[in-house]
mmCIF file of C-alpha atoms and ligand atoms in Angstrom:
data_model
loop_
_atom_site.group_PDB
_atom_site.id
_atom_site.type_symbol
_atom_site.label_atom_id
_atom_site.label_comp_id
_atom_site.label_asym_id
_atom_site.label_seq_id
_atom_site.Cartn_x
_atom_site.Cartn_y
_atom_site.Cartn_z
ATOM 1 C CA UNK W 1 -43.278 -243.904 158.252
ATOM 2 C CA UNK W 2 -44.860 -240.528 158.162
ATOM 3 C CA UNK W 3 -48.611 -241.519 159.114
ATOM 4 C CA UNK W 4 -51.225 -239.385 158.557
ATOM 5 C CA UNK W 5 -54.227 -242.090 159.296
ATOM 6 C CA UNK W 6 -54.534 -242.708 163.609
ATOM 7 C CA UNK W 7 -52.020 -245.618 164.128
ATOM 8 C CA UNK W 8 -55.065 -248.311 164.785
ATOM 9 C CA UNK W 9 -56.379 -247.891 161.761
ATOM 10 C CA UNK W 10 -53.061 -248.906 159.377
ATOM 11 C CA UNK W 11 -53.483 -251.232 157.222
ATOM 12 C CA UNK W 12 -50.480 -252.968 155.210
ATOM 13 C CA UNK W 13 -50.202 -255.644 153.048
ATOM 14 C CA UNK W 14 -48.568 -258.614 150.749
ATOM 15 C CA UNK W 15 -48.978 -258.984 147.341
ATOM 16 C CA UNK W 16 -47.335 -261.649 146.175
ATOM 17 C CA UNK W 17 -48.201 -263.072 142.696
ATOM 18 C CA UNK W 18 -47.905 -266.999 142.926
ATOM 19 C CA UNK W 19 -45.109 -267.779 139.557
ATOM 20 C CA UNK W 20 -42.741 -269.101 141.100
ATOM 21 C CA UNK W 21 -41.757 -269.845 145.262
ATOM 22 C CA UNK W 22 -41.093 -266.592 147.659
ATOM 23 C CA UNK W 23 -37.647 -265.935 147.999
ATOM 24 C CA UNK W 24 -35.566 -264.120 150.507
ATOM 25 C CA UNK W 25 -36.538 -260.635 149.411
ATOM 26 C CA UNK W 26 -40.076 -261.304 149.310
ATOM 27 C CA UNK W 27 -39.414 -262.461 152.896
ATOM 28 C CA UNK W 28 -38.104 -259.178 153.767
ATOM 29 C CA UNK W 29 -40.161 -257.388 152.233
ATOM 30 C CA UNK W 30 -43.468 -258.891 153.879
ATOM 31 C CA UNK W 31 -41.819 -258.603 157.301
ATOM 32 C CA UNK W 32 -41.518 -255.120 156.840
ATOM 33 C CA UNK W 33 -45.501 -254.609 155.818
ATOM 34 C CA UNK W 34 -46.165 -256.863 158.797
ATOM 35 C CA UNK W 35 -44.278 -255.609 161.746
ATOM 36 C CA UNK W 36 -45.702 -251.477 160.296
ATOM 37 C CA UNK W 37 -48.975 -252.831 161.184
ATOM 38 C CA UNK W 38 -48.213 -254.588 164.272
ATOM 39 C CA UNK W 39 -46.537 -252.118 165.790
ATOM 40 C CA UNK W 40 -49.332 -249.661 165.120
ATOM 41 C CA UNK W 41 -51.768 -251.905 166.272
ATOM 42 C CA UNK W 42 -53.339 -252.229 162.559
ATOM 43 C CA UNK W 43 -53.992 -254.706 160.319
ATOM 44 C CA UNK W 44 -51.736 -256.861 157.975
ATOM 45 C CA UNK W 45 -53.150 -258.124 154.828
ATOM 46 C CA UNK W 46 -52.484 -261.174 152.107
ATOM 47 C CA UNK W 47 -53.210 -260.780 148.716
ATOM 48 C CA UNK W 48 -52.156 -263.047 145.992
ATOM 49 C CA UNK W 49 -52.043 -262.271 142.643
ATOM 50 C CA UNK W 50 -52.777 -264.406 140.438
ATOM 51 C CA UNK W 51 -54.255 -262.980 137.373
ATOM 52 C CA UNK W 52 -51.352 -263.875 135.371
ATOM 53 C CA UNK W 53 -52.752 -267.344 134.664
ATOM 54 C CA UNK W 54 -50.510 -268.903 132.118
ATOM 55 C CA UNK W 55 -47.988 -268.366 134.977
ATOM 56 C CA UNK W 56 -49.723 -268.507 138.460
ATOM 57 C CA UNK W 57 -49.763 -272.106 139.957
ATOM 58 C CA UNK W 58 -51.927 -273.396 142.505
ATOM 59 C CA UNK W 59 -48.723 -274.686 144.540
ATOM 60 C CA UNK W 60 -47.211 -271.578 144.430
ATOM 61 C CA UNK W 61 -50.222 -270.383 146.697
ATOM 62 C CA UNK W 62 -49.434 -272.718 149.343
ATOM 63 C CA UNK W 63 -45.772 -271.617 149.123
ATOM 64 C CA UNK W 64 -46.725 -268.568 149.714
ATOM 65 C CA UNK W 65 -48.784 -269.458 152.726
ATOM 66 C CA UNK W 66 -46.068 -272.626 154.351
ATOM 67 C CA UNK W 67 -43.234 -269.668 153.982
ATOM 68 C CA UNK W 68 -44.992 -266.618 155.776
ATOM 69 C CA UNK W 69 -46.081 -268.974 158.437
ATOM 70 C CA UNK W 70 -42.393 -269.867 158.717
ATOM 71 C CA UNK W 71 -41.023 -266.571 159.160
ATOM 72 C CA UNK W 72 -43.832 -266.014 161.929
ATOM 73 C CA UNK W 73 -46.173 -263.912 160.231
ATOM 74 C CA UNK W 74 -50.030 -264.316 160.319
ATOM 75 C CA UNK W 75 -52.404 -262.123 158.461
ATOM 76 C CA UNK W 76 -55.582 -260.962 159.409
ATOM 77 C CA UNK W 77 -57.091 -261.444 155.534
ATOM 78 C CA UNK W 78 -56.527 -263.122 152.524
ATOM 79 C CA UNK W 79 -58.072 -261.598 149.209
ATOM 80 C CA UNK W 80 -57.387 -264.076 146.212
ATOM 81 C CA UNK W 81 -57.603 -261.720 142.841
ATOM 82 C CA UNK W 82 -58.956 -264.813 140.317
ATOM 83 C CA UNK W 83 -61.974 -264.918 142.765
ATOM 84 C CA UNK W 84 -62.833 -261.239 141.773
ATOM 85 C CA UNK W 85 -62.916 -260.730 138.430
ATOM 86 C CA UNK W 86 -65.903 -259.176 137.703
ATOM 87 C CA UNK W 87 -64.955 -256.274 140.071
ATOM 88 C CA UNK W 88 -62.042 -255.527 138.070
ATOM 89 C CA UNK W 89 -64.188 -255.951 134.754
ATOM 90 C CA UNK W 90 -66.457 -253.135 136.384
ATOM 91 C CA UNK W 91 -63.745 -250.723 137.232
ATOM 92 C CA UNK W 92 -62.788 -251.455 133.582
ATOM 93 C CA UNK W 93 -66.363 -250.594 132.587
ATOM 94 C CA UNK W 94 -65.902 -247.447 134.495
ATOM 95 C CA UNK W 95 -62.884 -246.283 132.614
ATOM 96 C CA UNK W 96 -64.510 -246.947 129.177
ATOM 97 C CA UNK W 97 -67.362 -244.706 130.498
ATOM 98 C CA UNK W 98 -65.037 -241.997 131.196
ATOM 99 C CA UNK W 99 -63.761 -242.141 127.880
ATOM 100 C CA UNK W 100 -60.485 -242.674 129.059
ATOM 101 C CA UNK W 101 -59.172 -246.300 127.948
ATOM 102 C CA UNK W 102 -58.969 -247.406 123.956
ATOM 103 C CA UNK W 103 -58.754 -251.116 122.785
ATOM 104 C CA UNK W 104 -55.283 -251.591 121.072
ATOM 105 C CA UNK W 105 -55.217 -254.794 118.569
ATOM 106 C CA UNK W 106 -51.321 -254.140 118.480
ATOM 107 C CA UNK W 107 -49.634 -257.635 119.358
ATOM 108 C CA UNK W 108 -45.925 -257.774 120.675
ATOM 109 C CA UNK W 109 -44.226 -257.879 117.319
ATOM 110 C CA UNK W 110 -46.338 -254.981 115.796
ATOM 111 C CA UNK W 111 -45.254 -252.655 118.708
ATOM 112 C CA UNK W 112 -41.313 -253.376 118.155
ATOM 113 C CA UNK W 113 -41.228 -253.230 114.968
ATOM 114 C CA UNK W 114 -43.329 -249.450 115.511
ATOM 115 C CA UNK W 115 -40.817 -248.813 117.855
ATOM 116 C CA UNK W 116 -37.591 -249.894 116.134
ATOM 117 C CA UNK W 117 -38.589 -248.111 112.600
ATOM 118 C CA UNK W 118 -39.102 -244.831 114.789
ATOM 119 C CA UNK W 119 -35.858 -242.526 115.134
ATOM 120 C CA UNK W 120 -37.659 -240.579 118.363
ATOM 121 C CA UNK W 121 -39.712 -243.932 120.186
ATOM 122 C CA UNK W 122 -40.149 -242.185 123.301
ATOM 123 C CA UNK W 123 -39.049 -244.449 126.380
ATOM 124 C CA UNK W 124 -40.276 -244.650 129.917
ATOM 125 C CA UNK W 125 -38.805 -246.212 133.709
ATOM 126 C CA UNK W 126 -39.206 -249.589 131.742
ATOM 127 C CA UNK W 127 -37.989 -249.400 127.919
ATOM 128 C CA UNK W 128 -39.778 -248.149 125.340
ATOM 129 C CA UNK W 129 -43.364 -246.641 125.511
ATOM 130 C CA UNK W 130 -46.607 -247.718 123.740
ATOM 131 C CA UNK W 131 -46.175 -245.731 120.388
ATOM 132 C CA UNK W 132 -49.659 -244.942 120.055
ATOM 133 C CA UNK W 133 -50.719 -246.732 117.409
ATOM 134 C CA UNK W 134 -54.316 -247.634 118.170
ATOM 135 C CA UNK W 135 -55.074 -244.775 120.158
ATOM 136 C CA UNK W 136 -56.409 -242.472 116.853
ATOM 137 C CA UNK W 137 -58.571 -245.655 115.694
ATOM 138 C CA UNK W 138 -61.667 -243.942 115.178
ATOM 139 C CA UNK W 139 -64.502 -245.180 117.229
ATOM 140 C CA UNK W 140 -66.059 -246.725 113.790
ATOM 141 C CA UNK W 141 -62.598 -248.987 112.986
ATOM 142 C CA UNK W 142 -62.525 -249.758 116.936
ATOM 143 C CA UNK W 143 -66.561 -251.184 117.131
ATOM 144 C CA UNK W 144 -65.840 -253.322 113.970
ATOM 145 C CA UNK W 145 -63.057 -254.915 114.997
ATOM 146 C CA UNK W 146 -64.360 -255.518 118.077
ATOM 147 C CA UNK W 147 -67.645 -257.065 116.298
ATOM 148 C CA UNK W 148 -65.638 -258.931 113.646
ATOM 149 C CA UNK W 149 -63.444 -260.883 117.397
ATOM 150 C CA UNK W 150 -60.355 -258.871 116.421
ATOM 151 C CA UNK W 151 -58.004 -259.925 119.638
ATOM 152 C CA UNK W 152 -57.492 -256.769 121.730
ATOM 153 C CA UNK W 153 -56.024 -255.698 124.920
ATOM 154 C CA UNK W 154 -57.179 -252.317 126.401
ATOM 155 C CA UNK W 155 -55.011 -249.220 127.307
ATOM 156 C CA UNK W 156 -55.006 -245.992 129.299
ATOM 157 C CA UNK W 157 -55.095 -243.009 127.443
ATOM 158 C CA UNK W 158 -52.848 -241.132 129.831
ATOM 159 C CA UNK W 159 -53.154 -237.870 128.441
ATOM 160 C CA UNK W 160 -56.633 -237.758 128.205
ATOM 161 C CA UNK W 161 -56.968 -239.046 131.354
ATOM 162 C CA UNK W 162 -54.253 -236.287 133.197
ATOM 163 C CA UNK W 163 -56.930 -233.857 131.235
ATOM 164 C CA UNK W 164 -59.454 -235.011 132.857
ATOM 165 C CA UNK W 165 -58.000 -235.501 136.776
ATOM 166 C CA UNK W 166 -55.775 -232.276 136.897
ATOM 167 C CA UNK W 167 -52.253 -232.565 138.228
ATOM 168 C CA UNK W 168 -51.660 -235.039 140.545
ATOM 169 C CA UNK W 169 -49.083 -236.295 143.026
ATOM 170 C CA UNK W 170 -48.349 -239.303 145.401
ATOM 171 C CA UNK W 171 -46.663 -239.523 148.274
ATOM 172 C CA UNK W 172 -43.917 -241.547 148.861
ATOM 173 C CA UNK W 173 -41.852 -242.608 152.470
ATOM 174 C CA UNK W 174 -38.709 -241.692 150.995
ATOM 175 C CA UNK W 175 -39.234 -239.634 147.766
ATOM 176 C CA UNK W 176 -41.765 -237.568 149.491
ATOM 177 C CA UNK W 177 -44.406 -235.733 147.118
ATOM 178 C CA UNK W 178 -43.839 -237.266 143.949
ATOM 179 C CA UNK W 179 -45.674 -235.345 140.511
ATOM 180 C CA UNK W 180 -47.396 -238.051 137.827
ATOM 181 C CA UNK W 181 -45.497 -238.531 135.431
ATOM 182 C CA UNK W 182 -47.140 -239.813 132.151
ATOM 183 C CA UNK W 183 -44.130 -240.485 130.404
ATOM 184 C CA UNK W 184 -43.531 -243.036 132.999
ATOM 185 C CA UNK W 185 -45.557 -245.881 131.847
ATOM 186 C CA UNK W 186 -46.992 -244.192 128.968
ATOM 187 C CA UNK W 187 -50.632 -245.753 128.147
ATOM 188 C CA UNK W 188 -50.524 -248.936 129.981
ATOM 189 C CA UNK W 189 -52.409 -251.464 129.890
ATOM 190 C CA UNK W 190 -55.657 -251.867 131.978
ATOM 191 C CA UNK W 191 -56.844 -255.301 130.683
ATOM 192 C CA UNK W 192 -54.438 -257.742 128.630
ATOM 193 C CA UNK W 193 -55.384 -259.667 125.721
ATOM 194 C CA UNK W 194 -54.619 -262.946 127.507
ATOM 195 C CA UNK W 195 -55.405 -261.869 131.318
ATOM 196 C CA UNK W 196 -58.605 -261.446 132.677
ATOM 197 C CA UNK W 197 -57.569 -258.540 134.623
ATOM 198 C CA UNK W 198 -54.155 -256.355 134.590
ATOM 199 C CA UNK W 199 -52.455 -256.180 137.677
ATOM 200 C CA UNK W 200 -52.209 -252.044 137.402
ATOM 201 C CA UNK W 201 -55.710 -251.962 137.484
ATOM 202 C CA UNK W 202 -56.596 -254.921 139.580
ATOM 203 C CA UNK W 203 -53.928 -253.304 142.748
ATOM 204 C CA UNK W 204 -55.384 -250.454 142.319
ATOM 205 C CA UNK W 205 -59.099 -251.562 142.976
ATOM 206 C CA UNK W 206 -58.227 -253.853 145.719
ATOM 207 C CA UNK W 207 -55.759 -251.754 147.584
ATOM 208 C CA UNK W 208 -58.829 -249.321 147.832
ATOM 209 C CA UNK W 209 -61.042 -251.946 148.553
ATOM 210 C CA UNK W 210 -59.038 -253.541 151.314
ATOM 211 C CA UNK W 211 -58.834 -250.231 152.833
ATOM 212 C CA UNK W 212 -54.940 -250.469 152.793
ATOM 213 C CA UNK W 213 -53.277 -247.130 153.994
ATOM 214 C CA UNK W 214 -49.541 -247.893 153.698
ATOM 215 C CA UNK W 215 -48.434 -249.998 151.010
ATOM 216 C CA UNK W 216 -44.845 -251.389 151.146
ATOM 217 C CA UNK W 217 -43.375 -252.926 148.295
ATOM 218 C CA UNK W 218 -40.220 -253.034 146.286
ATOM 219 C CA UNK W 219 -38.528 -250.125 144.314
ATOM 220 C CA UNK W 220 -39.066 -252.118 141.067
ATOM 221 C CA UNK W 221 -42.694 -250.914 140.875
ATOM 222 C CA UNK W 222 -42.104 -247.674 141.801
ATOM 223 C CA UNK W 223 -42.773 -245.840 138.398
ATOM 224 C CA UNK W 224 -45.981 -248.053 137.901
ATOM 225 C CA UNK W 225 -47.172 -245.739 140.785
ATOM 226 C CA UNK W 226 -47.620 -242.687 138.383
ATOM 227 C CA UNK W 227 -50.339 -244.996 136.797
ATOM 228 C CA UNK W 228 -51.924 -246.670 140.107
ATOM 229 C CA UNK W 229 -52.191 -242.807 141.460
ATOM 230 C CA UNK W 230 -54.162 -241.765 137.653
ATOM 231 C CA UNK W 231 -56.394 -244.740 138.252
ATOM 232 C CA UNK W 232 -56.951 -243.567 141.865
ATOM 233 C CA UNK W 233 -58.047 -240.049 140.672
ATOM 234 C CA UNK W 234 -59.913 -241.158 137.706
ATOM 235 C CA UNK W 235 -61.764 -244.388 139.929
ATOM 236 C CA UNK W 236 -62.622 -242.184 142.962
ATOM 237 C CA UNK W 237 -59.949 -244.176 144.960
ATOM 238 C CA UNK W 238 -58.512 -242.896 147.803
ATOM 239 C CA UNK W 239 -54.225 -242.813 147.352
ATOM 240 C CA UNK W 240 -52.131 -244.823 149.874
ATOM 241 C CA UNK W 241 -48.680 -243.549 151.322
ATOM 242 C CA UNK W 242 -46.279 -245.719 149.663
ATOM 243 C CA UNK W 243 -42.822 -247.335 150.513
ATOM 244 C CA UNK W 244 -40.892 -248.273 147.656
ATOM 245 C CA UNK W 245 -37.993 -250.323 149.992
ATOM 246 C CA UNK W 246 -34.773 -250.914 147.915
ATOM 247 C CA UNK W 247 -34.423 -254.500 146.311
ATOM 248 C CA UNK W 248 -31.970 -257.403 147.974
ATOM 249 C CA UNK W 249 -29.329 -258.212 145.590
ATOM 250 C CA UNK W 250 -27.058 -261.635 145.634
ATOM 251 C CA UNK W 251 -23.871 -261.424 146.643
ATOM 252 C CA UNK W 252 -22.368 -260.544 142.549
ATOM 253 C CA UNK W 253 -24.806 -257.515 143.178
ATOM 254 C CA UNK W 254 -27.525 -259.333 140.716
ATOM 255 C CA UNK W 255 -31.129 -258.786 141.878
ATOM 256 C CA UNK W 256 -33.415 -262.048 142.918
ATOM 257 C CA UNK W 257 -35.759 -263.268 140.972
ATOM 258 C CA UNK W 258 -38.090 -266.540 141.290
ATOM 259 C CA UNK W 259 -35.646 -268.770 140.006
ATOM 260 C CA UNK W 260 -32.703 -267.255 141.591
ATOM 261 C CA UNK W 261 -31.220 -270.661 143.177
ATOM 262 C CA UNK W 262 -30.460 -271.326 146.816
ATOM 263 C CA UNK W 263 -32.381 -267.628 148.018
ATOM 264 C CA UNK W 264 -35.811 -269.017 147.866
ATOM 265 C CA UNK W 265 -37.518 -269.488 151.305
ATOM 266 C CA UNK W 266 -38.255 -273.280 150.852
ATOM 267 C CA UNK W 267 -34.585 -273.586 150.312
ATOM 268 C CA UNK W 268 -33.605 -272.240 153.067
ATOM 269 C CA UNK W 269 -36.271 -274.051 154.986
ATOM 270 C CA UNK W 270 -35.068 -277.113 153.391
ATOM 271 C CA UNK W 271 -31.245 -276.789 154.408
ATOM 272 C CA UNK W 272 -32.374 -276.088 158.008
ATOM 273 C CA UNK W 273 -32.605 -272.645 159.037
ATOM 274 C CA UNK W 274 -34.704 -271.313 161.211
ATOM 275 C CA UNK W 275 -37.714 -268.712 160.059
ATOM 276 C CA UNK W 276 -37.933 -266.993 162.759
ATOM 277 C CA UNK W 277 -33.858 -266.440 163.147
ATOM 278 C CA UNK W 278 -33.947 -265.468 159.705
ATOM 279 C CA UNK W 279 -37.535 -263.111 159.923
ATOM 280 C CA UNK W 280 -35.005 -261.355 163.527
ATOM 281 C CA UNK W 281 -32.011 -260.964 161.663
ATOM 282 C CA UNK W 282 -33.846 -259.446 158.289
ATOM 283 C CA UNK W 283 -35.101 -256.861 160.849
ATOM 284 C CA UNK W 284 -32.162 -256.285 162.557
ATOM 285 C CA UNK W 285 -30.289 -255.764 159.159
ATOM 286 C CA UNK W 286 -28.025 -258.600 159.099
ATOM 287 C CA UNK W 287 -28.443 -260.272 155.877
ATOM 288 C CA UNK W 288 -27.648 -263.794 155.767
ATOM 289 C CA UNK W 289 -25.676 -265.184 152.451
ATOM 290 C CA UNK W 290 -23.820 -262.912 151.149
ATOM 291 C CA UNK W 291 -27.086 -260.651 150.452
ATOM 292 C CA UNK W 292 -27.360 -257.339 150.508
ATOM 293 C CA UNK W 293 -29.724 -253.842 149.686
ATOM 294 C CA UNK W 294 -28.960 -253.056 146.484
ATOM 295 C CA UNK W 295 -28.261 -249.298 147.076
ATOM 296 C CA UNK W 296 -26.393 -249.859 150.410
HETATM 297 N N1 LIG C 301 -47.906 -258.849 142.608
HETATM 298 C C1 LIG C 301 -46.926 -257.797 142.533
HETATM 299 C C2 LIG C 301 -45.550 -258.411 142.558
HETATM 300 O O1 LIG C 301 -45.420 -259.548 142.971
HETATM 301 C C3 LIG C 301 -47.106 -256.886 143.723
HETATM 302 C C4 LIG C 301 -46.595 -255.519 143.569
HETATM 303 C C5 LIG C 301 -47.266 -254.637 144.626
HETATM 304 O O2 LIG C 301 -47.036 -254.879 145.817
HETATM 305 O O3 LIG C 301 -48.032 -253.768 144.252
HETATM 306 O O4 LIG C 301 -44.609 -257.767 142.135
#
């Protein structure tokens, strides 16, 4: 990885969100951010995620810990998002101030139904885009609803904010110096109506805070990196390189998920292999079940 911080002073790190138990991709993946580190002499990092809390489960956390420790890998630190709320709340705070996030009282069903009655719904990396809707609420309609407990989540006004920061660009391992694109996530959200914190904002905060300087991580998030760079710019963050690695894919060719059966890690564990076999032959390339990289 092209390094432009002194080798000692990498930092990587794990992000795992605790919904479900680690599977073989997540294994990979980790490896990868850990032996970066190592063999630059820095610093590997654990963070769980779990500000998703109708879906986060205390077990999951210990699954996450019982399966890195069985594919060998220690970290130096282990940030745990619920415990920091309030910092998130304040880099929300911050965003208001700049003028650059709107509440949006839009629920699910109000945005598809925007979206399906519109011939033009402009779409981003992951379907269809925010239309809008809440964004002209003048700041009169926004403070009474507000007052009156109408349930709101809270959304980047991208173009306002791209005013604001200039052009920007991120740099990527393998895409090298990659432009923002707004269209990309369009004005996502930086706090959800049911979450205490939104994971676009709350990565972006701690990746800063943890001092991480490479972050490796699958290509499934890659386009939510045209919003973690705006929040960067517009927080006063310093920007990360990033490696977007390609996904693992079963053997049909179907990506893993959580519940994708007999790939998880305790699985694995369970029917006797060997975590350390399994963490040398990841590395070495050979892929174990009929698993592969999805764009190999
Ligand atoms: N918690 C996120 C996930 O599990 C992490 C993504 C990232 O590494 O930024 O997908």
């Amino acid at each position: 990885m092209n390094q432009t911080v002194a080798p000692r002073h990498l930092v990587t790190r794990f992000a795992p969100s605790p919904t479900g138990r680690l599977h073989i991709g997540h294994g990979w993946s980790a490896l990868q951010a850990f032996d970066l580190a190592r063999e630059a002499g820095g610093r590997f990092l654990l963070r769980i995620e779990d500000t998703d809390v109708t879906r986060c489960r205390p077990e999951f956390v210990e699954g996450i810990y019982e399966d890195l420790h069985w594919l060998g890998l220690e970290w130096d630190e282990v940030v745990i998002q619920s415990q920091r709320l309030a910092v998130y709340n304040a880099a929300l705070e911050q965003l208001k101030r700049l003028g650059v996030a709107y509440p949006c009282f839009c629920t699910r069903g109000d945005i598809a139904r925007e979206v399906a009655a519109s011939l033009h719904a402009p779409h981003g990396a992951d379907g269809p885009l925010y239309p809008g809707t809440c964004r002209s609420l003048s700041a009169d309609a926004r403070a009474s609803r507000i007052a009156a407990g109408d349930p709101h989540s809270w959304r980047l006004d991208m173009a306002t904010a791209l005013a604001r920061t200039g052009p920007l660009t991120w740099r990527d391992e393998r895409a090298g110096t990659v432009p923002v694109d707004p269209g990309a996530l369009g004005d996502l959200i930086v706090k959800g109506r049911d979450r205490p914190a939104s994971y676009h904002l709350a990565v972006v905060v701690d990746d800063a805070e943890q001092g991480v300087t490479h972050v490796v991580r699958g290509e499934d998030v890659f386009a939510s990196t045209h919003a973690h760079r705006t929040l960067q710019a517009l927080l006063g963050l310093p920007s990360p390189l990033y490696r977007h690695h390609p996904l693992i894919v079963d053997a049909r060719g179907k990506r893993l998920a959580k519940r994708s059966l007999g790939l998880s890690l305790a699985e694995l564990r369970e029917g006797g292999m060997d975590g350390r076999t399994l963490a040398d032959d990841l590395r070495a390339g050979r892929f174990p079940l009929g698993i592969g990289l999805a764009d190999a």
